Coordinates of N, CA and C in Angstrom, one line a residue:
M1 N -73.6 2.8 2.8 CA -73.4 4.2 2.7 C -71.9 4.4 2.4
P2 N -71.6 5.3 1.4 CA -70.2 5.5 1.1 C -69.6 6.3 2.2
T3 N -68.3 6.0 2.4 CA -67.5 6.7 3.4 C -66.4 7.4 2.8
S4 N -65.9 8.5 3.5 CA -64.8 9.2 2.9 C -64.1 9.9 4.1
T5 N -62.8 10.2 3.9 CA -62.0 11.0 4.8 C -61.6 12.3 4.2
Q6 N -61.9 13.4 4.8 CA -61.5 14.7 4.3 C -60.1 15.0 4.8
L7 N -59.1 15.0 3.9 CA -57.7 15.2 4.3 C -57.2 16.6 4.0
S8 N -56.5 17.2 5.0 CA -55.9 18.5 4.7 C -54.5 18.5 5.5
L9 N -53.6 19.3 4.9 CA -52.3 19.4 5.4 C -52.0 20.9 5.6
H10 N -51.5 21.3 6.8 CA -51.2 22.7 7.1 C -49.7 22.7 7.6
V11 N -48.9 23.6 7.0 CA -47.5 23.7 7.3 C -47.3 25.1 7.9
A12 N -46.7 25.1 9.1 CA -46.4 26.3 9.8 C -44.9 26.5 9.9
E13 N -44.5 27.7 10.0 CA -43.0 28.0 10.0 C -42.3 27.5 11.3
T14 N -43.0 27.6 12.4 CA -42.3 27.3 13.7 C -43.3 26.4 14.5
P15 N -42.7 25.7 15.6 CA -43.6 25.0 16.5 C -44.7 25.9 17.1
E16 N -44.3 27.1 17.4 CA -45.2 28.1 18.0 C -46.4 28.4 17.1
S17 N -46.0 28.7 15.8 CA -47.1 29.0 14.9 C -47.9 27.8 14.5
M18 N -47.3 26.6 14.6 CA -48.1 25.4 14.4 C -49.1 25.2 15.5
A19 N -48.7 25.5 16.8 CA -49.7 25.4 17.9 C -50.8 26.4 17.7
R20 N -50.5 27.6 17.2 CA -51.5 28.6 17.0 C -52.5 28.2 16.0
L21 N -52.0 27.6 14.9 CA -52.9 27.1 13.9 C -53.8 26.0 14.4
A22 N -53.2 25.1 15.2 CA -54.0 24.0 15.7 C -55.0 24.5 16.7
A23 N -54.7 25.5 17.5 CA -55.7 26.1 18.4 C -56.8 26.7 17.6
E24 N -56.6 27.4 16.5 CA -57.6 28.0 15.7 C -58.5 26.9 15.1
L25 N -57.9 25.8 14.6 CA -58.7 24.7 14.1 C -59.6 24.1 15.2
L26 N -59.0 23.9 16.4 CA -59.7 23.3 17.5 C -60.9 24.2 17.9
I27 N -60.7 25.5 18.0 CA -61.7 26.4 18.4 C -62.9 26.4 17.4
E28 N -62.5 26.4 16.1 CA -63.5 26.3 15.1 C -64.4 25.1 15.2
R29 N -63.8 24.0 15.4 CA -64.5 22.7 15.5 C -65.3 22.6 16.9
C30 N -64.8 23.3 17.9 CA -65.6 23.4 19.1 C -66.9 24.2 18.9
K31 N -66.8 25.3 18.3 CA -68.0 26.1 18.0 C -69.0 25.4 17.1
R32 N -68.5 24.6 16.1 CA -69.3 23.9 15.3 C -70.1 22.8 16.0
A33 N -69.4 22.1 16.9 CA -70.0 21.0 17.7 C -71.0 21.5 18.7
I34 N -70.7 22.6 19.3 CA -71.7 23.2 20.3 C -72.9 23.7 19.6
D35 N -72.7 24.3 18.5 CA -73.9 24.8 17.7 C -74.8 23.6 17.3
D36 N -74.1 22.4 17.0 CA -74.9 21.3 16.5 C -75.5 20.5 17.6
H37 N -74.8 20.2 18.7 CA -75.3 19.3 19.7 C -75.0 19.7 21.2
G38 N -74.5 20.9 21.4 CA -74.5 21.5 22.7 C -73.2 21.3 23.5
T39 N -72.4 20.3 23.1 CA -71.1 20.1 23.8 C -70.0 19.8 22.8
F40 N -68.8 19.8 23.3 CA -67.6 19.5 22.5 C -66.8 18.4 23.2
S41 N -66.7 17.2 22.6 CA -65.9 16.2 23.2 C -64.6 16.1 22.5
V42 N -63.5 16.2 23.3 CA -62.2 16.1 22.7 C -61.3 15.2 23.5
A43 N -60.5 14.4 22.8 CA -59.6 13.5 23.5 C -58.2 14.0 23.3
L44 N -57.4 14.1 24.4 CA -56.1 14.7 24.5 C -55.0 13.6 24.4
S45 N -53.9 14.0 23.8 CA -52.7 13.2 23.8 C -51.6 13.8 24.7
G46 N -50.6 13.1 25.0 CA -49.5 13.6 25.8 C -48.3 14.0 24.8
G47 N -47.2 14.3 25.4 CA -46.0 14.6 24.6 C -45.7 16.1 24.6
R48 N -44.6 16.5 24.1 CA -44.2 17.9 24.1 C -45.0 18.7 23.1
T49 N -45.4 18.2 22.0 CA -46.1 19.0 21.0 C -47.5 19.5 21.5
P50 N -48.3 18.6 22.1 CA -49.6 19.1 22.6 C -49.4 20.1 23.8
T51 N -48.3 20.0 24.5 CA -48.1 21.0 25.6 C -48.0 22.4 25.0
L52 N -47.5 22.6 23.9 CA -47.5 24.0 23.3 C -48.9 24.4 23.0
L53 N -49.7 23.5 22.6 CA -51.1 23.9 22.3 C -51.9 24.2 23.7
F54 N -51.6 23.4 24.7 CA -52.3 23.6 26.0 C -51.9 25.0 26.5
R55 N -50.6 25.3 26.4 CA -50.2 26.6 27.0 C -50.8 27.8 26.2
L56 N -51.0 27.6 24.9 CA -51.6 28.7 24.1 C -53.1 28.8 24.4
L57 N -53.8 27.7 24.5 CA -55.2 27.8 24.8 C -55.5 28.4 26.2
S58 N -54.6 28.2 27.1 CA -54.8 28.8 28.5 C -54.2 30.2 28.6
S59 N -53.7 30.7 27.5 CA -53.1 32.1 27.6 C -54.2 33.1 27.6
P60 N -54.0 34.3 28.0 CA -55.0 35.4 28.0 C -55.6 35.6 26.6
E61 N -54.8 35.4 25.6 CA -55.3 35.6 24.2 C -56.4 34.6 23.8
F62 N -56.3 33.4 24.3 CA -57.2 32.3 23.8 C -58.1 31.8 24.8
Q63 N -57.9 32.0 26.1 CA -58.6 31.3 27.1 C -60.1 31.6 27.2
N64 N -60.5 32.7 26.5 CA -62.0 33.0 26.5 C -62.6 32.7 25.1
C65 N -61.8 32.0 24.3 CA -62.3 31.6 23.0 C -63.2 30.4 22.9
M66 N -63.2 29.6 24.0 CA -64.0 28.4 24.1 C -64.8 28.4 25.4
P67 N -66.1 28.0 25.3 CA -66.9 27.9 26.5 C -66.6 26.6 27.2
W68 N -65.6 26.7 28.1 CA -65.0 25.5 28.8 C -66.0 24.7 29.5
E69 N -67.1 25.3 30.0 CA -68.1 24.5 30.7 C -68.8 23.5 29.8
K70 N -68.7 23.7 28.5 CA -69.3 22.8 27.5 C -68.3 21.9 26.8
V71 N -67.1 21.9 27.3 CA -66.0 21.1 26.7 C -65.8 19.8 27.6
L72 N -65.9 18.6 27.0 CA -65.8 17.4 27.7 C -64.4 16.8 27.3
F73 N -63.5 16.7 28.3 CA -62.1 16.3 28.0 C -62.0 14.8 28.3
Y74 N -61.4 14.1 27.4 CA -61.1 12.7 27.6 C -59.6 12.5 27.2
W75 N -59.1 11.3 27.3 CA -57.7 11.0 27.0 C -57.5 10.0 25.9
V76 N -56.6 10.2 25.0 CA -56.3 9.2 24.0 C -55.5 8.0 24.5
D77 N -54.5 8.3 25.4 CA -53.7 7.3 26.0 C -53.1 7.8 27.3
E78 N -52.6 6.9 28.0 CA -52.0 7.2 29.3 C -50.9 6.2 29.7
R79 N -49.9 6.7 30.4 CA -48.9 5.8 31.0 C -49.5 5.2 32.3
C80 N -49.1 4.0 32.6 CA -49.7 3.4 33.9 C -48.9 3.9 35.1
V81 N -49.2 5.1 35.4 CA -48.5 5.8 36.6 C -49.5 6.6 37.3
D82 N -49.2 7.1 38.5 CA -50.1 7.9 39.3 C -50.3 9.2 38.6
P83 N -51.5 9.9 38.9 CA -51.8 11.1 38.2 C -50.9 12.3 38.5
D84 N -50.1 12.2 39.5 CA -49.1 13.3 39.8 C -47.7 12.9 39.3
H85 N -47.6 11.8 38.7 CA -46.2 11.4 38.2 C -45.8 12.3 37.1
P86 N -44.5 12.6 37.0 CA -44.0 13.4 35.9 C -44.4 12.9 34.5
D87 N -44.5 11.6 34.3 CA -44.8 11.0 33.0 C -46.3 11.0 32.7
S88 N -47.2 11.4 33.6 CA -48.6 11.3 33.4 C -49.1 12.3 32.3
N89 N -49.8 11.8 31.3 CA -50.4 12.7 30.3 C -51.4 13.6 31.0
Y90 N -52.2 13.0 31.9 CA -53.2 13.8 32.6 C -52.6 14.9 33.3
R91 N -51.5 14.7 34.0 CA -50.8 15.7 34.8 C -50.5 16.9 33.9
V92 N -49.9 16.7 32.8 CA -49.5 17.7 31.9 C -50.7 18.6 31.5
A93 N -51.8 17.9 31.0 CA -53.0 18.6 30.6 C -53.6 19.4 31.8
R94 N -53.6 18.8 33.0 CA -54.1 19.4 34.2 C -53.3 20.7 34.5
D95 N -52.0 20.6 34.5 CA -51.2 21.7 34.9 C -51.1 22.8 33.9
E96 N -51.1 22.5 32.6 CA -50.9 23.4 31.5 C -52.2 24.0 31.0
L97 N -53.3 23.3 31.2 CA -54.6 23.8 30.6 C -55.8 23.7 31.6
L98 N -56.1 22.5 32.0 CA -57.4 22.4 32.7 C -57.6 23.3 33.9
H99 N -56.6 23.3 34.8 CA -56.7 24.2 36.0 C -56.7 25.6 35.6
K100 N -56.0 26.0 34.6 CA -55.9 27.4 34.2 C -57.1 28.0 33.6
V101 N -57.9 27.1 33.0 CA -59.2 27.6 32.4 C -60.4 27.2 33.2
E102 N -60.1 26.6 34.4 CA -61.1 26.1 35.3 C -62.1 25.2 34.7
A103 N -61.5 24.3 33.9 CA -62.4 23.2 33.3 C -62.9 22.3 34.4
T104 N -64.1 21.8 34.2 CA -64.7 21.0 35.3 C -65.1 19.6 34.8
K105 N -65.1 19.4 33.4 CA -65.6 18.1 32.9 C -64.5 17.4 32.2
F106 N -63.7 16.7 33.0 CA -62.6 16.0 32.4 C -62.5 14.6 33.0
Y107 N -62.2 13.6 32.2 CA -62.4 12.2 32.5 C -61.1 11.5 32.2
R108 N -60.2 11.3 33.1 CA -58.9 10.8 32.9 C -58.9 9.3 32.9
M109 N -57.9 8.7 32.2 CA -57.6 7.3 32.4 C -56.9 7.1 33.7
R110 N -57.3 6.1 34.4 CA -56.8 5.9 35.8 C -55.5 5.0 35.7
G111 N -54.4 5.6 35.4 CA -53.2 4.9 35.2 C -52.6 4.3 36.5
E112 N -53.1 4.7 37.7 CA -52.6 4.1 38.9 C -53.2 2.8 39.2
L113 N -54.3 2.4 38.5 CA -54.9 1.1 38.7 C -54.1 0.0 38.0
D114 N -54.5 -1.3 38.3 CA -54.0 -2.4 37.5 C -54.3 -2.1 36.0
P115 N -53.4 -2.3 35.1 CA -53.6 -1.9 33.7 C -54.9 -2.4 33.1
E116 N -55.2 -3.7 33.2 CA -56.3 -4.3 32.7 C -57.6 -3.7 33.3
E117 N -57.6 -3.6 34.6 CA -58.8 -3.0 35.3 C -59.0 -1.5 34.8
A118 N -57.9 -0.8 34.6 CA -58.0 0.6 34.2 C -58.6 0.7 32.8
A119 N -58.1 -0.2 31.9 CA -58.7 -0.2 30.5 C -60.2 -0.5 30.5
Q120 N -60.6 -1.5 31.3 CA -62.0 -1.9 31.4 C -62.8 -0.8 32.0
T121 N -62.3 -0.1 33.0 CA -63.0 1.0 33.7 C -63.2 2.1 32.7
Y122 N -62.2 2.5 31.9 CA -62.4 3.6 31.0 C -63.3 3.2 29.8
E123 N -63.3 2.0 29.4 CA -64.2 1.6 28.4 C -65.6 1.7 28.9
R124 N -65.9 1.3 30.1 CA -67.2 1.4 30.7 C -67.6 2.8 30.8
L125 N -66.7 3.7 31.1 CA -67.0 5.1 31.2 C -67.4 5.7 29.8
L126 N -66.7 5.3 28.8 CA -67.0 5.8 27.5 C -68.4 5.2 27.0
R127 N -68.7 4.0 27.3 CA -69.9 3.4 26.9 C -71.1 4.1 27.6
Q128 N -70.9 4.5 28.9 CA -71.9 5.2 29.6 C -72.1 6.6 29.1
H129 N -71.0 7.4 28.9 CA -71.1 8.8 28.5 C -71.6 8.9 27.1
F130 N -71.3 8.0 26.2 CA -71.7 8.1 24.8 C -73.0 7.3 24.6
E131 N -73.5 6.7 25.6 CA -74.7 5.9 25.5 C -74.6 4.9 24.4
L132 N -73.6 4.0 24.5 CA -73.3 3.1 23.4 C -74.0 1.7 23.7
G133 N -74.4 1.1 22.5 CA -74.8 -0.3 22.5 C -73.6 -1.2 22.5
P134 N -73.8 -2.5 22.6 CA -72.7 -3.4 22.6 C -71.7 -3.3 21.5
D135 N -72.2 -3.0 20.3 CA -71.3 -2.9 19.1 C -71.0 -1.5 18.6
D136 N -71.4 -0.5 19.4 CA -71.3 0.9 19.0 C -69.9 1.4 19.4
L137 N -69.5 2.5 18.7 CA -68.3 3.2 18.9 C -68.6 4.6 19.4
P138 N -67.8 5.2 20.3 CA -68.0 6.6 20.6 C -67.6 7.5 19.4
R139 N -68.3 8.6 19.2 CA -67.9 9.5 18.1 C -67.5 10.8 18.8
F140 N -66.2 10.9 19.0 CA -65.6 12.2 19.5 C -65.7 13.3 18.5
D141 N -65.9 14.5 19.0 CA -65.9 15.6 18.1 C -64.5 15.9 17.5
C142 N -63.5 15.7 18.4 CA -62.1 15.9 17.9 C -61.2 15.0 18.8
I143 N -60.2 14.5 18.1 CA -59.1 13.7 18.8 C -57.8 14.4 18.4
L144 N -57.0 14.8 19.4 CA -55.7 15.4 19.2 C -54.7 14.3 19.2
L145 N -53.8 14.2 18.2 CA -52.8 13.2 18.1 C -51.4 13.7 17.8
G146 N -50.4 13.0 18.2 CA -49.1 13.2 17.8 C -48.6 12.0 17.1
M147 N -47.4 12.0 16.7 CA -46.8 10.8 16.0 C -45.3 10.6 16.4
G148 N -45.0 9.4 16.8 CA -43.6 9.2 17.2 C -42.7 9.0 15.9
E149 N -41.4 8.9 16.2 CA -40.4 8.7 15.1 C -40.6 7.3 14.5
D150 N -41.2 6.4 15.2 CA -41.5 5.1 14.6 C -42.9 5.0 14.0
G151 N -43.6 6.1 13.9 CA -44.9 6.1 13.3 C -46.0 5.7 14.3
H152 N -45.7 5.6 15.6 CA -46.8 5.2 16.5 C -47.7 6.4 16.7
V153 N -48.9 6.1 17.0 CA -50.0 7.1 17.3 C -50.7 6.6 18.5
A154 N -51.2 7.6 19.4 CA -51.7 7.2 20.7 C -50.6 6.3 21.4
S155 N -51.0 5.2 21.9 CA -50.0 4.2 22.4 C -50.2 2.9 21.5
L156 N -50.5 3.1 20.2 CA -50.5 2.0 19.3 C -49.2 2.0 18.5
F157 N -48.4 1.0 18.8 CA -47.0 1.0 18.3 C -46.9 -0.1 17.2
P158 N -46.0 0.1 16.2 CA -45.7 -0.9 15.3 C -45.2 -2.2 16.0
E159 N -45.6 -3.3 15.5 CA -45.2 -4.6 16.0 C -45.8 -4.9 17.4
E160 N -46.8 -4.2 17.8 CA -47.5 -4.5 19.0 C -48.9 -4.8 18.7
E161 N -49.6 -5.7 19.4 CA -50.9 -6.2 19.1 C -52.0 -5.2 19.1
G162 N -51.8 -4.2 19.9 CA -52.9 -3.2 20.1 C -53.4 -2.6 18.8
I163 N -52.6 -2.4 17.9 CA -53.0 -1.7 16.6 C -54.1 -2.5 15.9
N164 N -54.1 -3.8 16.1 CA -55.0 -4.7 15.3 C -56.3 -5.1 16.1
I165 N -56.4 -4.6 17.3 CA -57.6 -4.9 18.2 C -58.8 -4.1 17.7
K166 N -59.9 -4.9 17.4 CA -61.1 -4.2 16.8 C -62.3 -4.4 17.7
D167 N -62.2 -5.2 18.7 CA -63.4 -5.5 19.5 C -63.4 -4.8 20.9
R168 N -62.5 -3.9 21.1 CA -62.4 -3.1 22.3 C -62.3 -1.6 22.0
L169 N -62.7 -0.8 23.0 CA -62.6 0.6 22.9 C -61.3 1.1 23.5
V170 N -60.9 0.4 24.5 CA -59.7 0.8 25.3 C -58.9 -0.5 25.6
V171 N -57.6 -0.5 25.4 CA -56.8 -1.6 25.8 C -55.6 -1.2 26.6
D172 N -55.1 -2.2 27.4 CA -53.8 -2.0 28.1 C -52.7 -2.7 27.3
Q173 N -51.5 -2.2 27.2 CA -50.4 -2.8 26.5 C -49.1 -2.6 27.3
H174 N -48.3 -3.6 27.1 CA -46.9 -3.5 27.6 C -46.1 -3.2 26.4
I175 N -45.5 -2.0 26.2 CA -44.7 -1.7 25.1 C -43.3 -2.2 25.4
R176 N -42.9 -3.2 24.7 CA -41.7 -3.9 25.0 C -40.4 -3.1 24.9
K177 N -40.4 -2.3 23.8 CA -39.1 -1.6 23.5 C -38.9 -0.4 24.5
L178 N -40.0 0.0 25.1 CA -40.0 1.1 26.1 C -40.1 0.6 27.5
K179 N -40.4 -0.7 27.7 CA -40.6 -1.3 29.0 C -41.6 -0.5 29.8
S180 N -42.7 -0.2 29.1 CA -43.7 0.7 29.7 C -45.1 0.1 29.5
D181 N -45.9 0.2 30.5 CA -47.3 -0.2 30.5 C -48.1 1.0 30.1
R182 N -49.0 0.9 29.1 CA -49.8 2.0 28.6 C -51.3 1.6 28.5
L183 N -52.1 2.6 28.5 CA -53.6 2.5 28.2 C -53.8 3.3 26.9
T184 N -54.7 2.8 26.0 CA -54.9 3.6 24.8 C -56.2 3.3 24.2
L185 N -56.8 4.3 23.6 CA -57.9 4.1 22.7 C -57.5 3.2 21.5
T186 N -58.4 2.4 21.0 CA -58.1 1.6 19.8 C -58.3 2.3 18.5
L187 N -57.8 1.7 17.5 CA -57.9 2.3 16.1 C -59.3 2.5 15.7
P188 N -60.3 1.6 15.9 CA -61.7 1.9 15.5 C -62.2 3.1 16.2
V189 N -61.8 3.4 17.4 CA -62.3 4.6 18.1 C -61.8 5.8 17.4
L190 N -60.5 5.8 17.1 CA -59.8 7.0 16.4 C -60.5 7.2 15.1
N191 N -60.8 6.1 14.4 CA -61.4 6.3 13.0 C -62.9 6.6 13.0
N192 N -63.5 6.6 14.2 CA -64.9 7.0 14.3 C -65.1 8.5 14.7
A193 N -64.0 9.2 14.9 CA -64.1 10.6 15.3 C -64.6 11.5 14.2
R194 N -65.2 12.6 14.5 CA -65.6 13.5 13.5 C -64.3 14.2 12.9
C195 N -63.3 14.4 13.8 CA -62.1 15.0 13.3 C -60.9 14.5 14.1
C196 N -59.8 14.2 13.4 CA -58.5 13.9 14.1 C -57.5 14.9 13.6
I197 N -56.9 15.6 14.6 CA -55.8 16.6 14.3 C -54.5 16.0 14.7
F198 N -53.6 15.8 13.8 CA -52.2 15.4 14.1 C -51.4 16.7 14.2
M199 N -50.5 16.7 15.2 CA -49.5 17.8 15.4 C -48.2 17.1 15.4
V200 N -47.3 17.6 14.4 CA -46.0 16.9 14.3 C -45.0 18.0 14.1
Q201 N -43.9 18.0 14.8 CA -42.8 19.0 14.7 C -41.4 18.3 14.8
G202 N -40.5 19.0 14.2 CA -39.1 18.6 14.3 C -38.6 17.8 13.1
K203 N -37.3 18.1 12.7 CA -36.8 17.5 11.5 C -36.6 16.0 11.7
E204 N -36.5 15.5 13.0 CA -36.4 14.1 13.2 C -37.6 13.3 12.8
K205 N -38.7 14.0 12.6 CA -40.0 13.4 12.2 C -40.2 13.4 10.6
H206 N -39.2 14.0 9.9 CA -39.4 14.3 8.5 C -39.7 13.0 7.7
A207 N -38.8 12.0 7.9 CA -38.9 10.8 7.1 C -40.2 10.0 7.4
V208 N -40.5 9.9 8.7 CA -41.8 9.2 9.0 C -43.0 9.9 8.6
L209 N -42.9 11.3 8.6 CA -44.1 12.1 8.2 C -44.3 11.9 6.7
A210 N -43.2 11.9 5.9 CA -43.3 11.7 4.5 C -44.0 10.3 4.2
K211 N -43.6 9.3 4.9 CA -44.2 8.0 4.7 C -45.7 8.0 5.2
A212 N -46.0 8.7 6.3 CA -47.4 8.7 6.8 C -48.3 9.4 5.8
L213 N -47.8 10.4 5.1 CA -48.6 11.2 4.2 C -48.7 10.5 2.8
N214 N -48.0 9.4 2.6 CA -48.0 8.7 1.3 C -49.2 7.8 1.4
L215 N -50.4 8.3 0.9 CA -51.6 7.5 1.1 C -51.7 6.3 0.2
L216 N -50.8 6.2 -0.8 CA -50.8 5.1 -1.7 C -49.8 4.0 -1.3
G217 N -49.0 4.3 -0.2 CA -48.1 3.3 0.2 C -48.7 2.3 1.1
S218 N -47.9 1.2 1.4 CA -48.4 0.2 2.3 C -48.6 0.7 3.7
P219 N -49.7 0.5 4.3 CA -50.0 1.2 5.6 C -49.4 0.4 6.7
D220 N -48.1 0.4 6.8 CA -47.4 -0.4 7.9 C -47.1 0.4 9.1
L221 N -47.4 1.7 9.1 CA -47.3 2.6 10.2 C -48.6 2.7 10.9
P222 N -48.7 2.7 12.2 CA -50.0 3.0 12.8 C -50.6 4.3 12.4
A223 N -49.8 5.3 12.3 CA -50.3 6.7 11.9 C -51.0 6.6 10.5
Q224 N -50.5 5.8 9.6 CA -51.1 5.7 8.3 C -52.5 5.1 8.3
R225 N -52.8 4.4 9.4 CA -54.1 3.7 9.5 C -55.2 4.5 10.1
V226 N -54.8 5.8 10.5 CA -55.8 6.7 11.1 C -56.5 7.4 9.9
K227 N -57.7 7.0 9.6 CA -58.5 7.6 8.5 C -60.0 7.7 9.0
P228 N -60.3 8.7 9.6 CA -61.7 8.9 10.2 C -62.8 8.6 9.1
T229 N -63.7 7.7 9.5 CA -64.8 7.4 8.6 C -65.8 8.6 8.6
N230 N -66.0 9.2 7.4 CA -66.9 10.3 7.3 C -66.5 11.4 8.3
G231 N -65.2 11.7 8.3 CA -64.6 12.7 9.2 C -63.4 13.4 8.6
E232 N -62.9 14.3 9.3 CA -61.7 15.1 8.9 C -60.4 14.5 9.4
L233 N -59.4 14.5 8.6 CA -58.0 14.1 9.0 C -57.1 15.3 8.7
I234 N -56.7 16.0 9.7 CA -55.9 17.2 9.6 C -54.5 17.0 10.1
W235 N -53.6 17.3 9.3 CA -52.2 17.3 9.7 C -51.7 18.7 9.8
V236 N -51.2 19.0 11.0 CA -50.6 20.4 11.3 C -49.1 20.1 11.6
V237 N -48.2 20.6 10.8 CA -46.8 20.3 11.0 C -46.0 21.5 10.8
D238 N -44.8 21.5 11.4 CA -43.9 22.6 11.2 C -43.0 22.4 10.0
E239 N -42.3 23.4 9.6 CA -41.4 23.4 8.4 C -40.4 22.3 8.5
Q240 N -39.8 22.2 9.7 CA -38.7 21.2 9.8 C -39.2 19.8 9.6
A241 N -40.4 19.5 10.1 CA -41.0 18.1 9.9 C -41.3 17.9 8.4
R242 N -41.8 18.9 7.8 CA -42.2 18.8 6.4 C -41.1 18.8 5.4
R243 N -40.1 19.6 5.6 CA -39.0 19.8 4.7 C -37.8 19.0 5.0
G244 N -37.6 18.7 6.3 CA -36.4 18.0 6.8 C -35.2 18.9 7.0

């Protein structure tokens, strides 16, 4: 069966308008998924950019735009810390979005466990929730992603082995340059999503964004290797990231 990735780029004037555009795209895909199969599965990332989106979605203007009881929240990656730790991706989403919209169906990565055990536990959870066979991949309705200045995505970093792992859904990694233990979904999981939405802001991301958007270039950045099979790849960026 032929495969294809539907690519689109949206440029917003400010980080705030970028978050608004991402919210509208997310709401549209939520409605589409619920109409099709009754729920909306979304995997969340950490970092400052998604926080803008979380705050907007929980605002009075947007909080009634999604049927939160039908939204299933998962995580793209997590730092190996307790859930109340300031660095926890779960904590940010919990405080800025989940508790404010009274979401009840969220499934965090357990960063407080031994990293290998935490990765295996989350993989088992995904296999159970998505009713997967031994060789199957989960198909998220939407995965929200950011991109680092080095082109990393999720916790898949250049020069780290995790980006090349194909036989796992979730892996634990020690990121040497950050001296940080992480949990992350693997590239095959990202590329099996119905939709991946990248959010990128700031002039410091301009050079790496230009490289990531060069589809004909050598795919040496993890972000360049995100190409959902039979899915959408949406880049939502602000003017500073696009123009420099």
